Coordinates of C-alpha atoms in Angstrom, one line a residue:
M1 CA -43.7 2.5 -65.1
R2 CA -46.8 2.1 -63.0
T3 CA -46.8 3.5 -59.5
E4 CA -47.4 0.1 -57.9
T5 CA -44.4 -1.3 -59.8
I6 CA -42.1 1.3 -58.4
R7 CA -43.6 0.7 -55.0
S8 CA -43.0 -3.0 -55.2
I9 CA -39.3 -2.5 -56.0
F10 CA -38.5 -0.2 -53.0
W11 CA -41.3 -1.1 -50.5
R12 CA -41.6 -4.0 -48.0
G13 CA -44.6 -2.7 -46.0
K14 CA -47.0 -4.5 -43.7
D15 CA -49.6 -4.6 -46.4
A16 CA -47.4 -6.4 -48.8
D17 CA -48.8 -9.7 -50.1
P18 CA -46.4 -12.5 -49.3
A19 CA -47.8 -14.6 -52.0
A20 CA -47.3 -12.0 -54.7
N21 CA -43.9 -10.8 -53.3
P22 CA -42.2 -13.8 -51.8
A23 CA -39.0 -13.0 -49.9
P24 CA -35.9 -13.9 -51.8
E25 CA -33.4 -16.3 -50.4
L26 CA -30.4 -14.2 -49.6
E27 CA -26.9 -14.5 -48.4
P28 CA -26.1 -13.6 -44.8
A29 CA -26.9 -10.0 -44.0
T30 CA -24.3 -7.3 -44.2
S31 CA -26.5 -4.4 -43.1
D32 CA -29.6 -3.7 -41.1
V33 CA -31.6 -3.6 -44.4
Q34 CA -31.7 -7.4 -44.1
K35 CA -32.4 -7.3 -40.4
T36 CA -35.3 -4.9 -40.7
A37 CA -37.6 -6.7 -43.1
W38 CA -40.2 -3.9 -43.6
Q39 CA -38.9 -0.5 -44.6
P40 CA -40.5 2.3 -46.6
R41 CA -39.3 2.8 -50.1
A42 CA -37.9 6.2 -49.4
A43 CA -35.5 4.8 -46.7
L44 CA -34.4 2.0 -49.0
F45 CA -34.0 4.4 -51.9
F46 CA -31.7 6.8 -50.1
T47 CA -29.7 4.3 -47.9
V48 CA -29.5 1.3 -50.3
F49 CA -30.1 2.3 -53.9
L50 CA -29.0 5.8 -54.4
P51 CA -25.5 5.6 -52.8
F52 CA -24.5 2.6 -54.9
A53 CA -26.2 3.9 -58.0
L54 CA -24.1 7.1 -57.7
G55 CA -21.1 4.8 -57.4
Q56 CA -22.1 3.2 -60.7
Y57 CA -22.5 6.7 -62.2
M58 CA -18.9 7.6 -61.3
H59 CA -17.7 4.2 -62.6
A60 CA -19.2 4.8 -66.0
L61 CA -18.2 8.5 -66.1
L62 CA -14.5 7.7 -65.3
R63 CA -14.5 4.7 -67.6
N64 CA -15.8 6.6 -70.7
V65 CA -14.4 10.1 -70.2
N66 CA -11.3 9.4 -72.4
A67 CA -13.5 9.0 -75.5
V68 CA -14.0 12.8 -75.6
L69 CA -10.5 13.6 -74.3
V70 CA -8.7 11.8 -77.2
P71 CA -7.8 14.9 -79.2
D72 CA -6.4 16.6 -76.0
L73 CA -4.5 13.5 -74.8
V74 CA -3.0 12.9 -78.3
A75 CA -2.0 16.5 -78.6
S76 CA -0.4 16.5 -75.1
L77 CA 1.4 13.1 -75.4
S78 CA 1.6 12.4 -79.2
L79 CA -0.1 9.0 -78.7
N80 CA -0.5 6.4 -81.5
P81 CA -3.6 4.1 -81.5
G82 CA -1.8 1.3 -79.7
Q83 CA -0.7 3.7 -76.9
L84 CA -4.1 5.3 -76.7
G85 CA -5.8 1.8 -76.4
L86 CA -3.3 0.8 -73.7
L87 CA -3.9 4.0 -71.7
T88 CA -7.7 3.7 -71.8
S89 CA -7.9 -0.1 -71.4
T90 CA -5.7 -0.1 -68.3
F91 CA -8.9 0.8 -66.5
F92 CA -10.3 -2.6 -67.3
F93 CA -7.2 -4.6 -66.3
S94 CA -7.2 -2.8 -63.0
V95 CA -10.8 -3.5 -62.4
V96 CA -10.0 -7.2 -62.8
L97 CA -7.4 -6.9 -60.0
A98 CA -9.9 -5.3 -57.8
Q99 CA -12.5 -8.1 -57.9
L100 CA -11.3 -10.5 -55.2
P101 CA -10.1 -7.9 -52.7
T102 CA -13.4 -6.1 -53.1
A103 CA -15.3 -9.3 -52.6
Y104 CA -13.4 -10.1 -49.4
A105 CA -13.8 -6.6 -48.1
L106 CA -17.5 -6.7 -49.0
E107 CA -18.2 -9.8 -46.8
R108 CA -16.0 -8.5 -44.0
H109 CA -17.0 -4.8 -43.8
G110 CA -20.3 -4.5 -45.7
P111 CA -21.2 -2.4 -48.8
H112 CA -21.1 1.1 -47.3
K113 CA -17.6 0.9 -45.9
V114 CA -16.3 -0.7 -49.1
Q115 CA -18.0 2.0 -51.2
L116 CA -16.3 4.8 -49.1
A117 CA -12.9 3.3 -49.5
M118 CA -13.2 2.5 -53.2
L119 CA -14.4 5.9 -54.2
L120 CA -11.8 7.8 -52.1
L121 CA -9.1 5.7 -53.9
A122 CA -10.7 6.5 -57.3
A123 CA -10.6 10.2 -56.3
L124 CA -6.9 9.9 -55.6
G125 CA -6.4 8.3 -59.0
A126 CA -8.2 11.2 -60.7
L127 CA -5.8 13.6 -59.0
M128 CA -2.9 11.6 -60.1
F129 CA -4.2 11.7 -63.7
A130 CA -4.6 15.4 -63.5
Y131 CA -1.0 16.0 -62.5
G132 CA 0.5 13.2 -64.7
Q133 CA 3.2 14.3 -67.1
T134 CA 4.2 11.1 -69.0
L135 CA 2.3 8.2 -70.5
T136 CA 3.6 5.9 -67.7
Q137 CA 2.3 8.3 -65.0
L138 CA -1.1 8.5 -66.7
V139 CA -1.3 4.7 -67.1
A140 CA -0.6 4.3 -63.4
A141 CA -3.2 6.9 -62.5
R142 CA -5.8 5.2 -64.8
A143 CA -5.0 1.9 -63.0
V144 CA -5.7 3.5 -59.6
I145 CA -9.0 4.9 -60.9
G146 CA -10.0 1.5 -62.2
F147 CA -9.1 -0.3 -59.0
G148 CA -11.1 2.3 -57.0
V149 CA -14.3 1.9 -59.0
G150 CA -13.7 -1.7 -59.9
G151 CA -16.2 -3.2 -57.4
T152 CA -19.0 -0.7 -57.7
M153 CA -21.3 -3.1 -59.6
M154 CA -20.6 -6.0 -57.3
V155 CA -21.2 -3.9 -54.2
A156 CA -24.4 -2.4 -55.7
V157 CA -25.9 -5.7 -56.7
K158 CA -25.0 -7.2 -53.3
A159 CA -26.7 -4.3 -51.4
I160 CA -29.7 -3.9 -53.7
S161 CA -30.5 -7.6 -54.0
A162 CA -31.0 -7.6 -50.2
G163 CA -33.4 -4.7 -50.3
V164 CA -35.9 -5.6 -53.1
V165 CA -38.2 -8.5 -53.7
A166 CA -36.6 -11.2 -55.9
E167 CA -38.9 -10.9 -58.9
R168 CA -38.1 -7.2 -59.1
L169 CA -34.3 -7.7 -59.3
P170 CA -34.2 -7.3 -63.1
S171 CA -35.9 -3.9 -62.9
S172 CA -33.6 -2.9 -60.0
V173 CA -30.5 -3.9 -61.9
G174 CA -31.9 -2.1 -64.9
F175 CA -32.2 1.2 -63.0
L176 CA -28.7 0.6 -61.6
I177 CA -27.3 0.3 -65.2
A178 CA -29.4 3.3 -66.2
F179 CA -27.5 5.4 -63.6
G180 CA -24.3 4.1 -65.3
G181 CA -25.8 5.3 -68.6
L182 CA -26.3 8.7 -67.0
G183 CA -22.6 8.6 -66.1
S184 CA -21.6 7.6 -69.6
A185 CA -23.7 10.4 -71.0
S186 CA -22.1 12.9 -68.6
A187 CA -18.7 11.8 -70.1
T188 CA -19.6 13.1 -73.5
L189 CA -21.2 16.5 -74.3
P190 CA -21.1 17.8 -70.7
V191 CA -17.4 17.0 -70.5
R192 CA -17.0 18.8 -73.8
R193 CA -18.7 21.9 -72.3
V194 CA -16.4 21.7 -69.2
L195 CA -13.4 21.6 -71.5
E196 CA -14.5 25.0 -72.8
L197 CA -13.8 26.4 -69.3
T198 CA -10.7 24.5 -68.4
D199 CA -8.3 21.9 -69.8
W200 CA -8.3 18.1 -69.2
R201 CA -6.2 18.5 -66.1
G202 CA -8.7 20.8 -64.5
L203 CA -11.5 18.4 -65.5
F204 CA -9.9 15.6 -63.6
I205 CA -9.4 17.7 -60.5
A206 CA -13.2 18.4 -60.7
L207 CA -13.8 14.7 -61.1
A208 CA -11.7 13.9 -58.1
V209 CA -13.7 16.3 -56.0
L210 CA -17.1 14.9 -57.3
T211 CA -16.0 11.3 -56.6
A212 CA -14.9 12.1 -53.0
A213 CA -18.2 13.9 -52.4
I214 CA -20.2 10.9 -53.5
A215 CA -18.1 8.7 -51.3
L216 CA -18.8 10.9 -48.3
F217 CA -22.5 11.0 -49.1
A218 CA -22.7 7.2 -49.3
W219 CA -21.0 7.0 -45.9
M220 CA -23.3 9.7 -44.3
V221 CA -26.6 8.0 -45.3
R222 CA -25.5 4.5 -44.3
P223 CA -27.6 2.5 -41.8
R224 CA -26.3 3.1 -38.3
K225 CA -26.4 -0.6 -37.4
S226 CA -24.9 -3.5 -39.2
A227 CA -24.7 -7.2 -38.8
A228 CA -21.5 -8.9 -37.7
P229 CA -19.0 -9.3 -40.5
T230 CA -18.6 -12.8 -41.9
G231 CA -15.0 -12.5 -43.1
K232 CA -15.7 -14.9 -45.9
A233 CA -14.1 -14.4 -49.3
P234 CA -14.5 -16.2 -52.7
T235 CA -12.1 -19.2 -52.6
A236 CA -10.5 -20.9 -55.6
Q237 CA -12.9 -23.8 -55.0
A238 CA -15.9 -21.5 -55.0
L239 CA -14.8 -19.9 -58.3
L240 CA -14.3 -23.4 -59.7
D241 CA -17.8 -24.4 -58.6
V242 CA -19.1 -21.4 -60.4
W243 CA -17.3 -22.3 -63.6
R244 CA -18.7 -25.9 -63.3
N245 CA -22.2 -24.6 -63.0
R246 CA -24.0 -25.3 -66.3
A247 CA -26.2 -22.2 -66.1
F248 CA -23.2 -20.0 -65.6
R249 CA -21.4 -21.6 -68.6
K250 CA -24.4 -21.3 -70.8
T251 CA -24.8 -17.6 -69.9
I252 CA -21.2 -16.6 -70.6
M253 CA -21.1 -18.7 -73.8
L254 CA -23.8 -16.5 -75.2
V255 CA -23.4 -13.1 -73.7
L256 CA -19.9 -12.7 -72.4
L257 CA -18.1 -11.8 -75.6
S258 CA -20.8 -9.3 -76.6
H259 CA -20.6 -7.7 -73.1
T260 CA -16.9 -7.3 -73.4
I261 CA -17.2 -5.8 -76.9
Y262 CA -19.9 -3.4 -75.8
W263 CA -17.8 -2.1 -72.9
G264 CA -14.5 -2.1 -74.7
M265 CA -15.8 -0.2 -77.8
Q266 CA -18.2 2.3 -76.4
G267 CA -15.7 4.0 -74.1
L268 CA -13.2 4.8 -76.9
W269 CA -13.4 3.4 -80.4
I270 CA -17.0 4.3 -81.3
G271 CA -16.0 8.0 -81.0
R272 CA -12.8 7.4 -83.0
W273 CA -14.9 5.6 -85.7
L274 CA -17.2 8.6 -85.9
S275 CA -14.2 10.9 -86.3
D276 CA -12.0 8.9 -88.6
V277 CA -14.6 7.2 -90.9
A278 CA -17.6 9.4 -90.7
R279 CA -15.4 12.5 -90.5
F280 CA -17.6 14.3 -88.0
P281 CA -16.1 17.2 -86.2
E282 CA -15.2 16.7 -82.5
G283 CA -18.3 18.7 -81.4
T284 CA -20.6 16.5 -83.4
V285 CA -18.8 13.4 -82.1
A286 CA -19.3 14.5 -78.6
Y287 CA -23.0 15.2 -79.3
L288 CA -23.5 11.7 -80.9
L289 CA -21.7 10.0 -78.0
Y290 CA -24.0 11.9 -75.7
L291 CA -27.1 10.6 -77.5
S292 CA -25.5 7.1 -77.5
M293 CA -24.8 7.1 -73.8
A294 CA -28.2 8.6 -73.0
A295 CA -29.8 5.7 -74.9
V296 CA -28.2 3.4 -72.4
I297 CA -30.5 4.8 -69.7
F298 CA -33.7 3.9 -71.6
G299 CA -32.2 0.6 -72.9
A300 CA -31.3 -0.6 -69.4
I301 CA -34.7 0.2 -68.0
A302 CA -36.4 -1.5 -71.0
V303 CA -34.2 -4.6 -70.6
G304 CA -35.3 -5.0 -67.0
M305 CA -39.0 -4.6 -67.8
I306 CA -38.9 -6.8 -70.9
T307 CA -37.1 -9.5 -68.9
E308 CA -39.8 -9.5 -66.2
W309 CA -42.6 -9.4 -68.9
A310 CA -41.0 -12.4 -70.6
K311 CA -40.6 -14.3 -67.4
R312 CA -44.3 -14.0 -66.7
R313 CA -45.0 -15.6 -70.0
G314 CA -42.6 -18.5 -69.5
I315 CA -39.7 -17.1 -71.6
A316 CA -36.3 -17.6 -70.0
P317 CA -34.0 -14.6 -69.5
L318 CA -31.3 -16.3 -71.6
D319 CA -33.8 -16.4 -74.5
V320 CA -34.3 -12.7 -74.1
A321 CA -30.5 -12.3 -74.1
A322 CA -30.2 -14.4 -77.3
V323 CA -32.5 -12.1 -79.2
G324 CA -30.7 -9.0 -77.9
V325 CA -27.2 -10.4 -78.7
A326 CA -28.3 -11.3 -82.2
G327 CA -29.5 -7.7 -82.7
F328 CA -26.2 -6.3 -81.3
V329 CA -24.3 -8.4 -83.8
L330 CA -26.5 -7.1 -86.7
V331 CA -25.6 -3.6 -85.7
Q332 CA -21.9 -4.4 -86.0
C333 CA -22.5 -6.1 -89.3
A334 CA -24.0 -2.8 -90.5
V335 CA -20.9 -1.0 -89.4
V336 CA -18.8 -3.4 -91.5
L337 CA -21.0 -2.6 -94.6
N338 CA -19.9 1.1 -94.1
H339 CA -23.1 2.7 -95.3
S340 CA -22.3 6.4 -94.6
P341 CA -25.8 7.8 -94.4
T342 CA -26.5 5.6 -91.3
F343 CA -23.3 6.3 -89.3
A344 CA -24.9 8.5 -86.7
Q345 CA -27.8 6.1 -86.2
L346 CA -25.4 3.1 -85.9
A347 CA -23.5 4.9 -83.2
V348 CA -26.6 5.3 -81.1
L349 CA -27.9 1.8 -81.9
F350 CA -24.6 0.2 -80.8
T351 CA -25.0 1.4 -77.2
L352 CA -28.8 1.1 -77.1
V353 CA -29.0 -2.5 -78.3
G354 CA -25.8 -3.3 -76.4
T355 CA -27.4 -2.7 -73.1
I356 CA -29.0 -6.1 -73.4
T357 CA -25.6 -7.6 -72.3
G358 CA -26.2 -6.2 -68.8
I359 CA -28.8 -9.0 -68.4
E360 CA -25.8 -11.3 -67.5
Y361 CA -25.9 -10.0 -63.9
T362 CA -29.6 -10.8 -63.4
I363 CA -29.3 -14.2 -65.0
V364 CA -26.3 -15.2 -62.9
Q365 CA -27.9 -13.9 -59.6
Q366 CA -31.2 -15.8 -60.3
S367 CA -30.0 -19.0 -61.7
L368 CA -27.1 -20.0 -59.4
P369 CA -27.4 -21.4 -55.9
R370 CA -27.4 -18.8 -53.1
E371 CA -24.0 -19.8 -51.8
L372 CA -22.5 -19.2 -55.3
A373 CA -24.0 -15.8 -55.8
G374 CA -21.1 -13.8 -54.4
P375 CA -18.3 -15.9 -56.1
A376 CA -20.3 -15.8 -59.4
S377 CA -20.4 -12.0 -59.4
S378 CA -16.7 -11.9 -58.8
C379 CA -16.0 -14.4 -61.5
L380 CA -18.3 -12.7 -64.0
N381 CA -16.8 -9.3 -63.4
M382 CA -13.3 -10.6 -63.9
L383 CA -14.2 -12.2 -67.2
I384 CA -16.0 -9.1 -68.4
F385 CA -13.2 -6.7 -67.6
I386 CA -10.4 -9.0 -68.9
G387 CA -12.4 -9.2 -72.1
A388 CA -13.0 -5.5 -72.3
F389 CA -9.3 -4.8 -71.7
L390 CA -8.3 -7.2 -74.5
V391 CA -11.0 -5.7 -76.9
Q392 CA -10.0 -2.1 -76.2
A393 CA -6.3 -2.6 -76.4
G394 CA -6.4 -5.2 -79.2
F395 CA -8.7 -3.0 -81.4
G396 CA -6.1 -0.2 -81.1
Q397 CA -3.3 -2.5 -82.2
L398 CA -5.4 -3.7 -85.2
I399 CA -6.2 -0.1 -86.3
G400 CA -2.6 0.8 -85.9
L401 CA -1.7 -1.7 -88.7
W402 CA -2.9 1.0 -91.2
A403 CA -1.2 4.4 -91.7
P404 CA -3.2 7.6 -90.9
D405 CA -3.7 10.3 -93.5
A406 CA -2.2 13.8 -93.3
V407 CA -4.6 14.9 -90.6
G408 CA -4.4 11.8 -88.5
H409 CA -7.5 9.9 -89.6
Y410 CA -7.2 6.2 -90.0
P411 CA -8.9 4.6 -93.1
A412 CA -12.4 3.1 -93.1
I413 CA -11.0 -0.3 -94.1
A414 CA -9.2 -0.5 -90.8
Y415 CA -12.4 -0.2 -88.8
R416 CA -14.3 -2.5 -91.2
V417 CA -11.8 -5.2 -90.6
G418 CA -11.8 -4.6 -86.9
F419 CA -15.6 -4.8 -86.6
G420 CA -15.6 -7.8 -88.9
V421 CA -13.3 -9.6 -86.4
L422 CA -15.6 -8.7 -83.5
V423 CA -18.6 -10.2 -85.4
L424 CA -16.7 -13.4 -86.1
L425 CA -15.8 -13.8 -82.5
Q426 CA -19.5 -13.6 -81.4
L427 CA -21.1 -15.9 -84.0
P428 CA -20.0 -19.2 -82.4
G429 CA -21.8 -18.4 -79.2
L430 CA -25.0 -17.6 -81.0
V431 CA -24.8 -20.8 -83.1
M432 CA -24.0 -23.0 -80.2
Y433 CA -26.9 -21.6 -78.2
A434 CA -29.3 -22.1 -81.1
L435 CA -28.1 -25.7 -81.7
E436 CA -28.3 -26.6 -78.0
R437 CA -31.8 -25.2 -77.5
R438 CA -33.1 -26.9 -80.6
A439 CA -31.6 -30.2 -79.5
A440 CA -32.9 -29.9 -76.0
S441 CA -36.5 -28.8 -76.8
G442 CA -37.2 -29.5 -80.4
V443 CA -38.8 -26.1 -80.7
A444 CA -37.6 -22.6 -81.5
P445 CA -35.3 -21.3 -78.9
I446 CA -37.5 -18.4 -77.8
L447 CA -40.2 -20.8 -76.5
V448 CA -38.0 -22.6 -74.0
V449 CA -39.2 -22.0 -70.5
E450 CA -37.1 -20.8 -67.6
E451 CA -37.2 -24.1 -65.6
D452 CA -35.1 -25.8 -68.3
F453 CA -32.6 -23.0 -68.2
G454 CA -32.3 -23.2 -64.4
K455 CA -30.9 -26.7 -64.5
T456 CA -27.3 -26.9 -63.3
A457 CA -24.6 -29.4 -63.7

């Protein structure tokens, strides 16, 4: 990325061109970032971006760590696929429960205080997981972890959108998701290396310490002055207004299911597919998962840059999303075909192409009225995590309909059927999008300009 592009993301200096970088319309300030209009990029990076990016790092690390721990957890607790899916997917259900309380606390106390409280709670959950002895105890600990990191994306987008120019928001969110990709990558091969030194209980003690350290760092670098709290929270009416918004409905119709499948599958079942169907040893599985999660970093940055490039050429973000979702579905179709020489490549492509689903956050932030931005983030997060919970738990139940072989591997047909169901679930959204675009414009969907997308009900 060019130096001036990085500068434009984290710099609001006196030499900035107001015409080239118009100030975004924002919600009422929650920190002195909004009150001080011109700040050097270093200050914005260390006080606004980095603390919340590290929170997203821990969110992704704790969400995906079970993918590598499956053999250890199964050996300790004798879990079947349904129980394994329940244990891991509890994280998503707990994140859903965290959305409204986090949104209220965010408006009342600001992002830095909320980040501190959330991550300390997640650290407590990690300690509970380390000392859990039964499935019930581990499920409860996983729920506490999920509740603790459940609002990191919402808090980060809230803080970062107030510190960058509006047209650079896609790139900023892309870098934020890239930090999440770094966390996901850390949950694979690095975790496998740590397990050579300790067991999974020792690992979670270390994760608890790391989470608490990041929480304290975020608190220490916070701005020392803050605006008066608003005390506002998303109301039922506000959430209903979000749902009635045409732009919001069009976005989730196309992207939501793919987003939930991407999150629900990458943190558990892609690894099990590599083990059960491709028959890779656990070390190779951890390495491929590492490559897959590392691909998220490059994919997230690329999505942000491509979205900005397309916007300058009159291509709407939703059209970019449509192309990406279609590619993501094609990757899943290839999994259904079960072509064994491409198993490793498909595992990486699943996460690389799936990063396009993160564009939902940018589209929602840019297309809805300012007063609906906060409730829209809460509503979107709830829908995504409810879906991810259902995908991760439901896929486990589906795989469990088949019997494992003598060494515990489930048959390829189970996974082919499972991925086939996922493909069928996503096709209606793509078809409806294409039909609506064609009917509205009379041209190929990719040529529709953003102004048409921005119309609301």
